[in-house]
mmCIF file of C-alpha atoms and ligand atoms in Angstrom:
data_model
loop_
_atom_site.group_PDB
_atom_site.id
_atom_site.type_symbol
_atom_site.label_atom_id
_atom_site.label_comp_id
_atom_site.label_asym_id
_atom_site.label_seq_id
_atom_site.Cartn_x
_atom_site.Cartn_y
_atom_site.Cartn_z
ATOM 1 C CA MET A 1 145.558 132.914 128.267
ATOM 2 C CA ILE A 2 147.310 129.885 129.790
ATOM 3 C CA ILE A 3 151.079 130.261 129.529
ATOM 4 C CA ILE A 4 154.124 127.994 129.856
ATOM 5 C CA ARG A 5 155.641 128.398 133.326
ATOM 6 C CA ASP A 6 158.328 125.673 133.329
ATOM 7 C CA VAL A 7 159.903 123.121 130.983
ATOM 8 C CA LYS A 8 162.034 120.260 132.260
ATOM 9 C CA ALA A 9 163.708 117.112 131.003
ATOM 10 C CA ILE A 10 163.110 114.021 133.142
ATOM 11 C CA LEU A 11 165.736 111.312 132.583
ATOM 12 C CA THR A 12 164.928 107.782 133.699
ATOM 13 C CA ALA A 13 165.776 104.178 132.745
ATOM 14 C CA PRO A 14 163.301 101.807 134.470
ATOM 15 C CA GLU A 15 164.127 99.024 131.971
ATOM 16 C CA GLY A 16 167.822 99.918 131.763
ATOM 17 C CA ILE A 17 167.114 101.890 128.557
ATOM 18 C CA ASN A 18 167.680 105.674 128.767
ATOM 19 C CA LEU A 19 164.374 107.550 128.339
ATOM 20 C CA VAL A 20 163.820 111.313 128.081
ATOM 21 C CA VAL A 21 160.454 112.847 128.975
ATOM 22 C CA VAL A 22 159.612 116.555 128.805
ATOM 23 C CA LYS A 23 157.265 117.976 131.422
ATOM 24 C CA ILE A 24 155.669 121.364 130.717
ATOM 25 C CA GLU A 25 154.015 123.149 133.641
ATOM 26 C CA THR A 26 151.546 125.945 133.001
ATOM 27 C CA SER A 27 150.014 129.014 134.674
ATOM 28 C CA GLU A 28 146.883 126.896 135.321
ATOM 29 C CA PRO A 29 147.399 125.117 138.688
ATOM 30 C CA GLY A 30 147.644 121.341 138.149
ATOM 31 C CA LEU A 31 147.643 121.585 134.340
ATOM 32 C CA HIS A 32 150.815 120.015 132.916
ATOM 33 C CA GLY A 33 151.781 118.009 129.853
ATOM 34 C CA LEU A 34 154.236 115.209 129.087
ATOM 35 C CA GLY A 35 156.088 114.477 125.846
ATOM 36 C CA CYS A 36 158.647 111.913 124.671
ATOM 37 C CA ALA A 37 162.097 113.182 123.679
ATOM 38 C CA THR A 38 163.840 109.798 123.749
ATOM 39 C CA PHE A 39 167.044 109.464 121.752
ATOM 40 C CA THR A 40 168.575 106.874 124.038
ATOM 41 C CA GLN A 41 172.174 107.118 122.807
ATOM 42 C CA ARG A 42 172.289 110.943 123.124
ATOM 43 C CA TYR A 43 170.000 111.532 126.134
ATOM 44 C CA LEU A 44 172.339 114.080 127.760
ATOM 45 C CA THR A 45 172.510 116.217 124.605
ATOM 46 C CA VAL A 46 168.729 116.130 124.267
ATOM 47 C CA ALA A 47 168.328 117.132 127.931
ATOM 48 C CA SER A 48 170.603 120.122 127.374
ATOM 49 C CA ALA A 49 168.696 121.137 124.232
ATOM 50 C CA ILE A 50 165.528 121.098 126.347
ATOM 51 C CA GLU A 51 166.805 122.840 129.471
ATOM 52 C CA ASP A 52 169.385 125.224 127.981
ATOM 53 C CA HIS A 53 167.809 126.207 124.655
ATOM 54 C CA LEU A 54 164.102 125.384 124.490
ATOM 55 C CA LYS A 55 163.164 126.316 128.066
ATOM 56 C CA PRO A 56 164.169 130.019 127.819
ATOM 57 C CA PHE A 57 162.570 130.144 124.370
ATOM 58 C CA LEU A 58 159.233 128.804 125.677
ATOM 59 C CA ILE A 59 158.658 130.360 129.104
ATOM 60 C CA GLY A 60 155.711 132.797 128.911
ATOM 61 C CA LYS A 61 154.363 131.505 125.563
ATOM 62 C CA ASP A 62 150.683 130.592 124.990
ATOM 63 C CA VAL A 63 150.330 126.804 125.507
ATOM 64 C CA GLN A 64 147.631 126.632 122.824
ATOM 65 C CA ARG A 65 149.842 127.846 119.942
ATOM 66 C CA ILE A 66 151.350 124.455 119.105
ATOM 67 C CA GLU A 67 151.995 125.030 115.390
ATOM 68 C CA ASP A 68 153.552 128.460 115.872
ATOM 69 C CA ILE A 69 155.742 127.193 118.716
ATOM 70 C CA TRP A 70 156.825 124.165 116.653
ATOM 71 C CA GLN A 71 157.699 126.239 113.571
ATOM 72 C CA THR A 72 159.536 129.011 115.417
ATOM 73 C CA ALA A 73 161.376 126.641 117.765
ATOM 74 C CA MET A 74 162.539 124.473 114.836
ATOM 75 C CA VAL A 75 164.362 127.433 113.276
ATOM 76 C CA SER A 76 165.322 129.183 116.509
ATOM 77 C CA GLY A 77 168.851 127.886 116.036
ATOM 78 C CA TYR A 78 168.764 128.514 112.273
ATOM 79 C CA TRP A 79 170.184 125.056 111.454
ATOM 80 C CA ARG A 80 167.397 122.474 111.687
ATOM 81 C CA ASN A 81 166.278 118.846 111.330
ATOM 82 C CA GLY A 82 169.008 117.382 113.532
ATOM 83 C CA PRO A 83 168.257 114.331 115.731
ATOM 84 C CA GLU A 84 169.022 115.852 119.126
ATOM 85 C CA PHE A 85 166.982 119.047 118.745
ATOM 86 C CA ASN A 86 164.176 117.221 116.921
ATOM 87 C CA ASN A 87 163.816 114.951 119.946
ATOM 88 C CA ALA A 88 163.884 117.889 122.350
ATOM 89 C CA LEU A 89 161.211 119.673 120.306
ATOM 90 C CA SER A 90 159.177 116.461 120.125
ATOM 91 C CA GLY A 91 159.015 116.362 123.920
ATOM 92 C CA VAL A 92 157.678 119.916 123.951
ATOM 93 C CA ASP A 93 155.267 119.291 121.064
ATOM 94 C CA MET A 94 153.751 116.143 122.546
ATOM 95 C CA ALA A 95 153.426 117.853 125.954
ATOM 96 C CA LEU A 96 151.526 120.746 124.325
ATOM 97 C CA TRP A 97 149.163 118.283 122.594
ATOM 98 C CA ASP A 98 148.721 116.540 125.969
ATOM 99 C CA ILE A 99 147.803 119.908 127.524
ATOM 100 C CA LYS A 100 145.445 120.801 124.658
ATOM 101 C CA GLY A 101 143.611 117.499 125.149
ATOM 102 C CA LYS A 102 143.324 118.170 128.885
ATOM 103 C CA ILE A 103 141.962 121.680 128.228
ATOM 104 C CA ALA A 104 139.437 120.237 125.732
ATOM 105 C CA GLY A 105 138.637 117.257 127.996
ATOM 106 C CA LEU A 106 139.358 114.902 125.071
ATOM 107 C CA PRO A 107 141.916 112.149 124.311
ATOM 108 C CA VAL A 108 144.403 113.378 121.679
ATOM 109 C CA TYR A 109 143.088 110.893 119.079
ATOM 110 C CA GLN A 110 139.798 112.867 119.161
ATOM 111 C CA LEU A 111 141.704 116.066 118.326
ATOM 112 C CA LEU A 112 143.201 114.208 115.335
ATOM 113 C CA GLY A 113 139.821 113.268 113.847
ATOM 114 C CA GLY A 114 138.556 110.460 116.055
ATOM 115 C CA LYS A 115 138.804 106.698 115.784
ATOM 116 C CA CYS A 116 139.022 104.778 112.501
ATOM 117 C CA ARG A 117 139.357 101.545 114.562
ATOM 118 C CA GLU A 118 138.907 100.507 118.211
ATOM 119 C CA GLY A 119 142.434 99.147 118.581
ATOM 120 C CA ALA A 120 145.694 99.058 116.591
ATOM 121 C CA ALA A 121 147.065 95.698 115.417
ATOM 122 C CA ILE A 122 150.531 95.090 116.844
ATOM 123 C CA TYR A 123 153.577 92.977 116.087
ATOM 124 C CA LYS A 124 155.986 91.386 118.524
ATOM 125 C CA HIS A 125 159.673 90.433 118.115
ATOM 126 C CA ALA A 126 160.733 86.769 117.803
ATOM 127 C CA ASP A 127 164.411 85.906 117.679
ATOM 128 C CA GLY A 128 166.618 82.843 118.120
ATOM 129 C CA ASN A 129 170.032 81.359 117.342
ATOM 130 C CA SER A 130 168.602 78.758 114.967
ATOM 131 C CA LYS A 131 165.645 78.593 112.578
ATOM 132 C CA GLU A 132 164.035 76.023 114.897
ATOM 133 C CA GLU A 133 164.378 78.321 117.942
ATOM 134 C CA VAL A 134 162.933 81.230 115.971
ATOM 135 C CA GLY A 135 160.040 78.944 114.990
ATOM 136 C CA GLU A 136 159.333 78.104 118.630
ATOM 137 C CA ASN A 137 159.304 81.804 119.522
ATOM 138 C CA VAL A 138 156.984 82.649 116.614
ATOM 139 C CA ARG A 139 154.578 79.977 117.871
ATOM 140 C CA ALA A 140 154.769 81.527 121.357
ATOM 141 C CA CYS A 141 153.773 84.896 119.871
ATOM 142 C CA LEU A 142 150.847 83.245 118.056
ATOM 143 C CA GLU A 143 149.701 81.677 121.316
ATOM 144 C CA GLU A 144 149.721 85.168 122.889
ATOM 145 C CA GLY A 145 147.311 86.264 120.147
ATOM 146 C CA TYR A 146 149.749 88.092 117.843
ATOM 147 C CA ARG A 147 149.067 87.669 114.118
ATOM 148 C CA TYR A 148 152.090 89.765 113.061
ATOM 149 C CA VAL A 149 155.622 88.736 114.148
ATOM 150 C CA ARG A 150 159.044 90.222 113.404
ATOM 151 C CA CYS A 151 161.522 87.377 112.862
ATOM 152 C CA GLN A 152 165.252 87.805 113.417
ATOM 153 C CA MET A 153 167.997 85.184 113.843
ATOM 154 C CA GLY A 154 170.722 86.744 115.995
ATOM 155 C CA LEU A 155 169.169 90.209 116.261
ATOM 156 C CA TYR A 156 170.602 92.321 113.380
ATOM 157 C CA GLY A 157 172.989 90.795 110.845
ATOM 158 C CA GLY A 158 173.113 87.520 112.749
ATOM 159 C CA ARG A 159 175.773 86.623 115.316
ATOM 160 C CA ASP A 160 177.908 83.747 116.585
ATOM 161 C CA HIS A 161 178.526 82.524 113.087
ATOM 162 C CA LYS A 162 182.118 81.573 112.101
ATOM 163 C CA ILE A 163 184.133 84.686 111.203
ATOM 164 C CA VAL A 164 187.750 84.632 109.961
ATOM 165 C CA LYS A 165 189.249 87.949 111.130
ATOM 166 C CA PRO A 166 192.670 89.413 110.263
ATOM 167 C CA ASP A 167 195.466 89.434 112.868
ATOM 168 C CA ASN A 168 194.952 92.012 115.678
ATOM 169 C CA ALA A 169 191.371 92.681 114.591
ATOM 170 C CA LEU A 170 189.718 95.461 116.628
ATOM 171 C CA ASP A 171 186.818 94.828 119.010
ATOM 172 C CA GLY A 172 183.307 95.026 117.657
ATOM 173 C CA VAL A 173 180.187 93.024 116.812
ATOM 174 C CA TYR A 174 181.339 91.050 113.760
ATOM 175 C CA TYR A 175 178.971 89.635 111.189
ATOM 176 C CA ASP A 176 179.205 88.181 107.699
ATOM 177 C CA PRO A 177 176.556 89.664 105.374
ATOM 178 C CA LYS A 178 176.417 86.602 103.100
ATOM 179 C CA VAL A 179 176.072 84.160 106.010
ATOM 180 C CA TYR A 180 173.364 86.441 107.460
ATOM 181 C CA MET A 181 171.438 86.539 104.167
ATOM 182 C CA ARG A 182 171.619 82.751 103.604
ATOM 183 C CA GLY A 183 170.535 82.120 107.203
ATOM 184 C CA ILE A 184 167.467 84.349 106.931
ATOM 185 C CA ILE A 185 166.352 82.738 103.658
ATOM 186 C CA GLU A 186 166.641 79.310 105.338
ATOM 187 C CA MET A 187 164.803 80.664 108.402
ATOM 188 C CA PHE A 188 161.812 81.854 106.364
ATOM 189 C CA GLU A 189 161.775 78.589 104.382
ATOM 190 C CA HIS A 190 161.540 76.803 107.727
ATOM 191 C CA LEU A 191 158.861 79.158 109.123
ATOM 192 C CA ARG A 192 156.606 79.000 106.067
ATOM 193 C CA SER A 193 156.969 75.187 105.777
ATOM 194 C CA THR A 194 156.336 74.494 109.494
ATOM 195 C CA ILE A 195 154.006 77.313 110.621
ATOM 196 C CA GLY A 196 152.351 78.160 107.332
ATOM 197 C CA TRP A 197 150.952 81.299 105.744
ATOM 198 C CA GLU A 198 148.366 82.560 108.225
ATOM 199 C CA VAL A 199 150.890 84.599 110.211
ATOM 200 C CA GLU A 200 152.210 87.921 108.855
ATOM 201 C CA LEU A 201 156.013 87.885 109.017
ATOM 202 C CA ILE A 202 158.326 90.909 109.193
ATOM 203 C CA HIS A 203 162.119 91.090 108.969
ATOM 204 C CA ASP A 204 164.422 93.975 109.907
ATOM 205 C CA SER A 205 167.617 94.028 107.843
ATOM 206 C CA HIS A 206 168.822 97.044 109.867
ATOM 207 C CA GLU A 207 170.913 98.527 106.986
ATOM 208 C CA ARG A 208 173.410 95.636 107.259
ATOM 209 C CA LEU A 209 173.800 94.862 103.525
ATOM 210 C CA THR A 210 175.497 96.541 100.572
ATOM 211 C CA PRO A 211 172.938 98.127 98.235
ATOM 212 C CA ILE A 212 173.154 95.451 95.555
ATOM 213 C CA ASP A 213 172.939 92.669 98.165
ATOM 214 C CA ALA A 214 169.875 94.426 99.609
ATOM 215 C CA VAL A 215 168.224 94.349 96.170
ATOM 216 C CA GLY A 216 168.982 90.635 95.766
ATOM 217 C CA PHE A 217 167.901 89.848 99.339
ATOM 218 C CA ALA A 218 164.548 91.603 98.891
ATOM 219 C CA LYS A 219 164.070 89.639 95.644
ATOM 220 C CA GLN A 220 164.894 86.271 97.288
ATOM 221 C CA LEU A 221 162.436 87.040 100.115
ATOM 222 C CA GLU A 222 159.552 87.647 97.706
ATOM 223 C CA LYS A 223 158.397 83.982 97.735
ATOM 224 C CA PHE A 224 157.838 84.154 101.527
ATOM 225 C CA GLN A 225 155.277 86.980 101.118
ATOM 226 C CA LEU A 226 156.549 89.059 104.049
ATOM 227 C CA PHE A 227 154.332 91.729 105.555
ATOM 228 C CA TYR A 228 157.393 93.928 105.061
ATOM 229 C CA LEU A 229 161.184 94.011 104.886
ATOM 230 C CA GLU A 230 162.506 96.841 107.057
ATOM 231 C CA ASP A 231 165.604 99.042 106.722
ATOM 232 C CA ALA A 232 166.938 97.220 103.662
ATOM 233 C CA LEU A 233 169.240 100.208 103.060
ATOM 234 C CA PRO A 234 170.922 102.959 105.142
ATOM 235 C CA PRO A 235 169.448 106.485 104.864
ATOM 236 C CA GLU A 236 172.509 107.515 102.833
ATOM 237 C CA GLN A 237 171.578 105.071 100.018
ATOM 238 C CA ILE A 238 167.867 105.732 99.556
ATOM 239 C CA GLU A 239 168.313 106.145 95.763
ATOM 240 C CA TRP A 240 168.760 102.333 95.603
ATOM 241 C CA PHE A 241 165.148 101.796 96.693
ATOM 242 C CA LYS A 242 164.267 102.380 93.023
ATOM 243 C CA LEU A 243 166.134 99.187 92.113
ATOM 244 C CA ILE A 244 164.449 97.210 94.875
ATOM 245 C CA ARG A 245 161.090 98.346 93.474
ATOM 246 C CA GLN A 246 162.112 97.319 89.947
ATOM 247 C CA HIS A 247 163.081 93.808 91.041
ATOM 248 C CA THR A 248 160.534 92.681 93.582
ATOM 249 C CA THR A 249 157.079 93.089 95.090
ATOM 250 C CA THR A 250 158.352 92.418 98.629
ATOM 251 C CA PRO A 251 156.683 95.202 100.681
ATOM 252 C CA ILE A 252 159.260 97.710 101.923
ATOM 253 C CA ALA A 253 159.380 99.641 105.233
ATOM 254 C CA MET A 254 161.862 102.418 106.047
ATOM 255 C CA GLY A 255 162.178 105.395 108.307
ATOM 256 C CA GLU A 256 163.293 104.829 111.905
ATOM 257 C CA LEU A 257 166.603 106.582 111.179
ATOM 258 C CA PHE A 258 165.040 109.578 109.424
ATOM 259 C CA ASN A 259 165.209 113.157 110.754
ATOM 260 C CA ASN A 260 165.071 115.336 107.651
ATOM 261 C CA PRO A 261 162.129 115.685 105.196
ATOM 262 C CA ASN A 262 164.626 115.261 102.329
ATOM 263 C CA GLU A 263 165.089 111.645 103.489
ATOM 264 C CA TRP A 264 161.441 110.584 103.337
ATOM 265 C CA MET A 265 160.058 112.833 100.581
ATOM 266 C CA PRO A 266 161.669 110.931 97.643
ATOM 267 C CA LEU A 267 160.558 107.561 99.045
ATOM 268 C CA ILE A 268 156.960 108.708 99.598
ATOM 269 C CA SER A 269 156.506 110.759 96.400
ATOM 270 C CA GLY A 270 158.190 107.996 94.387
ATOM 271 C CA ARG A 271 156.027 105.292 95.983
ATOM 272 C CA LEU A 272 159.276 103.446 96.760
ATOM 273 C CA ILE A 273 158.130 102.211 100.166
ATOM 274 C CA ASP A 274 154.922 100.687 101.496
ATOM 275 C CA TYR A 275 155.272 101.526 105.214
ATOM 276 C CA ILE A 276 156.820 104.561 106.879
ATOM 277 C CA ARG A 277 158.721 103.530 109.988
ATOM 278 C CA ILE A 278 159.369 106.920 111.615
ATOM 279 C CA HIS A 279 160.543 107.219 115.244
ATOM 280 C CA VAL A 280 158.084 110.052 115.981
ATOM 281 C CA SER A 281 160.336 111.944 118.406
ATOM 282 C CA GLN A 282 163.153 111.907 115.820
ATOM 283 C CA ILE A 283 161.120 114.157 113.500
ATOM 284 C CA GLY A 284 159.804 116.517 116.192
ATOM 285 C CA GLY A 285 156.585 114.990 117.523
ATOM 286 C CA ILE A 286 152.878 114.861 116.723
ATOM 287 C CA THR A 287 152.797 118.075 114.674
ATOM 288 C CA PRO A 288 155.041 116.747 111.853
ATOM 289 C CA ALA A 289 153.734 113.173 112.224
ATOM 290 C CA GLN A 290 150.140 114.147 111.501
ATOM 291 C CA LYS A 291 151.285 115.957 108.326
ATOM 292 C CA MET A 292 153.261 112.862 107.302
ATOM 293 C CA ILE A 293 150.143 110.687 107.726
ATOM 294 C CA SER A 294 148.214 112.810 105.206
ATOM 295 C CA LEU A 295 151.176 112.895 102.800
ATOM 296 C CA CYS A 296 151.505 109.105 102.973
ATOM 297 C CA GLU A 297 147.764 108.618 102.472
ATOM 298 C CA ALA A 298 147.955 110.586 99.213
ATOM 299 C CA TYR A 299 150.638 108.171 97.937
ATOM 300 C CA GLY A 300 149.078 104.936 99.182
ATOM 301 C CA ILE A 301 151.633 104.430 101.958
ATOM 302 C CA ARG A 302 150.725 103.163 105.428
ATOM 303 C CA THR A 303 152.147 103.905 108.871
ATOM 304 C CA ALA A 304 154.233 101.587 111.031
ATOM 305 C CA TRP A 305 155.602 103.900 113.737
ATOM 306 C CA HIS A 306 158.856 102.803 115.388
ATOM 307 C CA GLY A 307 158.012 101.300 118.784
ATOM 308 C CA PRO A 308 161.152 99.725 120.354
ATOM 309 C CA GLY A 309 162.314 99.700 123.968
ATOM 310 C CA ASP A 310 163.941 103.102 123.463
ATOM 311 C CA VAL A 311 160.663 104.980 123.238
ATOM 312 C CA SER A 312 159.089 106.152 126.519
ATOM 313 C CA PRO A 313 155.525 105.118 127.438
ATOM 314 C CA VAL A 314 154.528 108.697 126.516
ATOM 315 C CA GLY A 315 155.918 108.082 123.006
ATOM 316 C CA HIS A 316 154.178 104.709 122.813
ATOM 317 C CA ALA A 317 150.910 106.398 123.805
ATOM 318 C CA VAL A 318 151.412 108.964 121.019
ATOM 319 C CA ASN A 319 151.943 106.118 118.547
ATOM 320 C CA VAL A 320 148.620 104.595 119.609
ATOM 321 C CA HIS A 321 146.710 107.916 119.389
ATOM 322 C CA LEU A 322 148.096 108.307 115.842
ATOM 323 C CA ASP A 323 147.366 104.629 115.023
ATOM 324 C CA VAL A 324 143.661 104.625 115.924
ATOM 325 C CA SER A 325 142.939 107.945 114.168
ATOM 326 C CA SER A 326 144.724 107.343 110.819
ATOM 327 C CA ILE A 327 142.868 105.822 107.866
ATOM 328 C CA ASN A 328 146.216 104.640 106.440
ATOM 329 C CA PHE A 329 147.432 102.880 109.589
ATOM 330 C CA GLY A 330 149.529 99.817 108.768
ATOM 331 C CA ILE A 331 150.830 98.107 111.911
ATOM 332 C CA GLN A 332 152.271 99.057 115.303
ATOM 333 C CA GLU A 333 155.525 97.703 116.742
ATOM 334 C CA TRP A 334 154.837 96.711 120.355
ATOM 335 C CA ASN A 335 157.187 94.649 122.509
ATOM 336 C CA GLY A 336 155.530 95.100 125.895
ATOM 337 C CA PHE A 337 157.148 96.418 129.093
ATOM 338 C CA LYS A 338 159.005 95.138 132.157
ATOM 339 C CA ASP A 339 157.297 95.592 135.563
ATOM 340 C CA GLU A 340 159.633 98.443 136.545
ATOM 341 C CA ILE A 341 158.169 100.732 133.869
ATOM 342 C CA HIS A 342 154.832 100.644 135.701
ATOM 343 C CA GLU A 343 156.534 101.914 138.886
ATOM 344 C CA VAL A 344 157.274 105.165 137.035
ATOM 345 C CA PHE A 345 154.534 105.555 134.410
ATOM 346 C CA SER A 346 150.744 105.148 134.715
ATOM 347 C CA GLY A 347 148.122 105.011 131.969
ATOM 348 C CA ILE A 348 150.268 102.971 129.546
ATOM 349 C CA PRO A 349 148.069 101.754 126.633
ATOM 350 C CA GLU A 350 146.908 98.184 127.170
ATOM 351 C CA SER A 351 147.504 95.407 124.660
ATOM 352 C CA ARG A 352 145.161 92.406 124.382
ATOM 353 C CA ASN A 353 144.995 89.574 121.867
ATOM 354 C CA GLY A 354 147.123 91.276 119.215
ATOM 355 C CA TYR A 355 145.710 94.801 119.574
ATOM 356 C CA VAL A 356 146.684 97.876 121.595
ATOM 357 C CA TYR A 357 144.129 100.397 122.899
ATOM 358 C CA PRO A 358 144.496 104.061 123.894
ATOM 359 C CA ASN A 359 143.217 104.904 127.336
ATOM 360 C CA GLU A 360 140.268 107.319 127.204
ATOM 361 C CA LYS A 361 141.689 109.985 129.526
ATOM 362 C CA PRO A 362 141.992 113.590 128.227
ATOM 363 C CA GLY A 363 145.296 114.313 126.512
ATOM 364 C CA LEU A 364 147.788 111.460 125.984
ATOM 365 C CA GLY A 365 146.573 109.651 129.103
ATOM 366 C CA ILE A 366 150.012 109.056 130.642
ATOM 367 C CA ASP A 367 151.352 110.328 133.942
ATOM 368 C CA MET A 368 154.671 109.736 135.666
ATOM 369 C CA ASP A 369 155.980 109.681 139.230
ATOM 370 C CA GLU A 370 159.100 111.858 139.163
ATOM 371 C CA LYS A 371 160.358 110.522 142.502
ATOM 372 C CA MET A 372 160.153 106.951 141.204
ATOM 373 C CA ALA A 373 161.766 108.078 137.934
ATOM 374 C CA ALA A 374 164.808 109.213 139.916
ATOM 375 C CA LYS A 375 165.144 105.664 141.284
ATOM 376 C CA PHE A 376 166.228 104.513 137.808
ATOM 377 C CA PRO A 377 169.159 106.705 136.669
ATOM 378 C CA CYS A 378 170.302 106.685 133.048
ATOM 379 C CA GLU A 379 173.744 105.363 132.132
ATOM 380 C CA ASN A 380 176.006 107.001 129.568
ATOM 381 C CA VAL A 381 177.323 103.971 127.682
ATOM 382 C CA VAL A 382 177.691 103.334 123.948
ATOM 383 C CA PRO A 383 175.538 100.294 123.064
ATOM 384 C CA ALA A 384 177.893 97.515 121.930
ATOM 385 C CA TRP A 385 175.694 96.646 118.952
ATOM 386 C CA THR A 386 176.434 100.028 117.331
ATOM 387 C CA LEU A 387 180.040 98.916 116.717
ATOM 388 C CA ALA A 388 179.208 96.553 113.862
ATOM 389 C CA ARG A 389 182.141 95.205 111.868
ATOM 390 C CA LEU A 390 182.557 93.089 108.706
ATOM 391 C CA PRO A 391 184.772 89.982 108.854
ATOM 392 C CA ASP A 392 187.901 91.962 107.893
ATOM 393 C CA GLY A 393 187.221 94.455 110.680
ATOM 394 C CA THR A 394 185.780 97.219 108.497
ATOM 395 C CA SER A 395 183.176 99.170 110.486
ATOM 396 C CA ALA A 396 179.634 98.733 109.158
ATOM 397 C CA ARG A 397 176.475 100.877 109.475
ATOM 398 C CA PRO A 398 174.652 99.293 112.456
HETATM 399 C C1 LIG B 401 163.342 98.397 115.583
HETATM 400 C C2 LIG B 401 164.667 99.077 115.627
HETATM 401 C C3 LIG B 401 165.337 99.076 116.976
HETATM 402 C C4 LIG B 401 166.557 99.967 116.927
HETATM 403 C C5 LIG B 401 166.758 100.690 118.227
HETATM 404 C C6 LIG B 401 167.944 101.642 118.130
HETATM 405 O O1 LIG B 401 162.929 98.034 114.464
HETATM 406 O O2 LIG B 401 162.692 98.353 116.642
HETATM 407 O O3 LIG B 401 165.500 98.608 114.605
HETATM 408 O O4 LIG B 401 165.644 97.792 117.392
HETATM 409 O O5 LIG B 401 167.688 99.215 116.621
HETATM 410 O O6 LIG B 401 165.584 101.390 118.494
HETATM 411 O O7 LIG B 401 168.208 102.244 119.367
HETATM 412 MG MG1 LIG B 402 164.196 98.589 112.878
#
C-alpha cells in the first residue's frame, strides 16, 4: 500500500495573484501529487488549514482511498462546507487524483470516462471604458480565434462614471447601478450592430444589482441573445432566480461564489440556471465536481467552470480534464497567463484557435519548481475592488 508521507502548502504569486498549491508526497520514491487550493483573498487561512489540520489527519493514509479521505476530512472538524477548508481539501483531493493517474499511467480525464471532445471551447475577457473600446477588444479576441467573448465596460458595475457622493464619503470603489445597466445595454446594442451575431457574447453582472433590477436587466438583455448572463444575483438571493426565469429566456450562469450544496441544489433541481460556474477548489475539488457534472446532466445544465487569474495552473488543468470528459460541457473561461507563470509551472494546458487541450501526461500533467515558486511571494492585501460602494456610500456586495 502506498501511503501519504507529507502534505504541504506552496504559496506563490508569479502573476501578482496569490496562489495556493498542495503537494502530497508518498511512500513511493518520486511519486507525488499537486492540487489547487487557491482562495486568493484568504491564502494564509487556507495554508493553515492544510498544514495544521489536514496534514496530521492525512499522514499514513492510503493514497488510493480518495472518496473515503474526502468524506472523512470534510467532517473532521464537524462544521463543513466553508470556503477556507473546502479549498484546503480541494488541494488534497486534486493531488490524490494526480497521484492515482500517475499510478495508473493515465491522464485524469481517462479516469473520468475519457474524451467527449478533443479540446474545450474557451472564452476570453474583453473590457473597455467605452462601447467603442470594448468593440475593438472583442474584435481582437476574434482575430485570436476566440468565438466566445466576455464583455465588460469598466470591469464589474462600471467605473469612472459621474457619482454624486455625500459629504465625507468613505473610500471605496463607487458605482451607480442604473448608470451601469444603461451602459451595458448600449454596449451590447453597439456590439451586435457593429460586429454582428456570429460571436457568442457573455456578461458578468457580478452580483452588483438589486434583485428586481437584476430581473429587469436580464429581460432587457434578451434581445442581444447572450451566451449567458453571469452572477445576476448574490448567493444570498438565489430565490429570485425564479423571477428571472419567469421573465426572460436569457441564459443564466451562476456559481463561482458557491461553497455549500444548499446553494446550488435549488438552482439545479429547479432548472433555474443554464450553466454552473463553480470555482472547483471552493467546493472541495474533483471528487465533488464530478458528482455535480452528473447532477447537472440530469437537469439539462452545462458546465462553465470558473477560470480567472486566481486559479493556479493546477486548477486550470483540472478544469480542462473535467471539460474534455463531460458530455454536458458548456464553455471554459480562459484568460491566458503571463510569462512568469511558466517559470514556476510546467505542463500548463495549451490553448489554440479558441480551444484548450489537456496534456497527455499521467495524472493532471502539471509540475512546479518550488525554488522558483519562492521567488514570487504572496502579498496579504485586501483587493480594492471588494470594497464596492453605492453612490451614497452604502457598501455593496462586490
Ligand atoms: C470571473 C470572476 C472573477 C472574480 C475573481 C474573484 O468571472 O472570472 O467574476 O473575476 O471576480 O475570481 O477573486
Ligand atoms: Mg464571474
